[in-house]
Amino acid sequence: DAGVTQSPTHLIKTRGQQVTLRCSPISGHKSVSWYQQVLGQGPQFIFQYYEKEERGRGNFPDRFSARQFPNYSSELNVNALLLGDSALYLCASKWEGLGNEQFFGPGTRLTVL
Amino acid sequence: AQSVSQHNHHVILSEAASLELGCNYSYGGTVNLFWYVQYPGQHLQLLLKYFSGDPLVKGIKGFEAEFIKSKFSFNLRKPSVQWSDTAEYFCAVNALNTGNQFYFGTGTSLTVIP
């Protein structure tokens, strides 16, 4: 079975631009979460979606938004990029149920110049 | 503030040495606990998890962790490390009273010297 896939692998943008990152969960997983991992830090929770509905939102500005599609894939959008948005963006999926483990994708490395 | 703390930021050990990485959390209520590992150039992988029952859990590659509820701790251990254990280790808490979100510690970088 394929794991969680993310695209693109790497991305370079300039300040003020907008970016869309994509994630396909493991087949059968209906829950998708997004994380931001800045170099030297642990992943920080951004969003969780389940059955196309937002289940949770971390402490990120409104420039960050996401959505989940009927096939359970997801997109993360970031508007008005700042230098500080440079990070590895991780997507994780899980079969919904209390405490079920998350499976992480390889991430998208975003560099904002 | 609620948090997950990993006090060891960078650990250097020789092969065959024993390992213990600390993890403390400050969330109340029911929690599920995880240790993830990130090998160089690879994505996060689950080492082990605790949901309920025996507080001593065993994971892959000889790792184990002990949940001590009274200390809000979930320390990771391995009796004898190998060079291949060189990686970044993250403790994570799934706090069930916070909307089922996952919170990660800042990570511990482990370097094992052959």
Tab-separated table of C-alpha atoms in Angstrom, chain A residues 35 37 40-45 48 55-58 88 90 94 96-107, chain B residues 6 32 34 36 38 42-46 49-51 88 90 92 94 96 98-107:
chain	number	residue	atom	x	y	z
A	35	TYR	CA	1.880	20.344	10.593
A	37	GLN	CA	8.124	21.845	11.193
A	40	GLY	CA	15.336	22.370	14.891
A	41	GLN	CA	11.791	22.177	16.233
A	42	GLY	CA	9.073	19.601	16.526
A	43	PRO	CA	6.038	19.613	14.245
A	44	GLN	CA	3.455	22.258	15.127
A	45	PHE	CA	-0.205	21.417	14.540
A	48	GLN	CA	-7.089	18.576	11.217
A	55	ARG	CA	-11.880	19.241	13.345
A	56	GLY	CA	-9.157	21.361	14.842
A	57	ARG	CA	-7.048	24.421	14.223
A	58	GLY	CA	-3.722	25.316	15.757
A	88	LEU	CA	8.827	21.595	6.206
A	90	LEU	CA	3.947	17.671	6.964
A	94	LYS	CA	-5.083	8.240	10.304
A	96	GLU	CA	-10.355	7.849	12.733
A	97	GLY	CA	-10.688	6.441	16.186
A	98	LEU	CA	-9.510	7.437	19.596
A	99	GLY	CA	-5.756	7.383	19.810
A	100	ASN	CA	-5.116	5.818	16.450
A	101	GLU	CA	-1.634	6.581	15.278
A	102	GLN	CA	-0.885	9.059	12.570
A	103	PHE	CA	1.144	8.178	9.528
A	104	PHE	CA	3.271	10.968	8.156
A	105	GLY	CA	4.173	11.878	4.633
A	106	PRO	CA	7.646	12.980	3.546
A	107	GLY	CA	6.707	16.651	3.674
B	6	GLN	CA	11.955	17.033	25.874
B	32	ASN	CA	-2.347	8.872	24.334
B	34	PHE	CA	3.793	8.371	21.209
B	36	TYR	CA	8.306	9.089	16.693
B	38	GLN	CA	13.041	10.718	12.060
B	42	GLN	CA	13.409	10.152	6.010
B	43	HIS	CA	9.961	11.017	7.261
B	44	LEU	CA	8.572	10.590	10.752
B	45	GLN	CA	7.960	6.985	11.757
B	46	LEU	CA	6.220	5.613	14.818
B	49	LYS	CA	2.627	4.193	21.493
B	50	TYR	CA	0.716	4.040	24.744
B	51	PHE	CA	-3.063	4.086	24.895
B	88	GLU	CA	15.876	12.773	15.738
B	90	PHE	CA	10.065	13.232	19.027
B	92	ALA	CA	4.013	13.386	21.026
B	94	ASN	CA	-2.681	13.133	21.804
B	96	LEU	CA	-8.255	13.783	24.033
B	98	THR	CA	-8.291	19.191	23.090
B	99	GLY	CA	-10.109	17.996	20.029
B	100	ASN	CA	-7.964	14.945	19.438
B	101	GLN	CA	-4.974	17.047	18.393
B	102	PHE	CA	-1.369	15.903	18.531
B	103	TYR	CA	1.289	17.976	20.273
B	104	PHE	CA	4.987	17.346	19.706
B	105	GLY	CA	8.042	18.072	21.760
B	106	THR	CA	10.976	19.937	20.255
B	107	GLY	CA	12.870	16.727	19.604
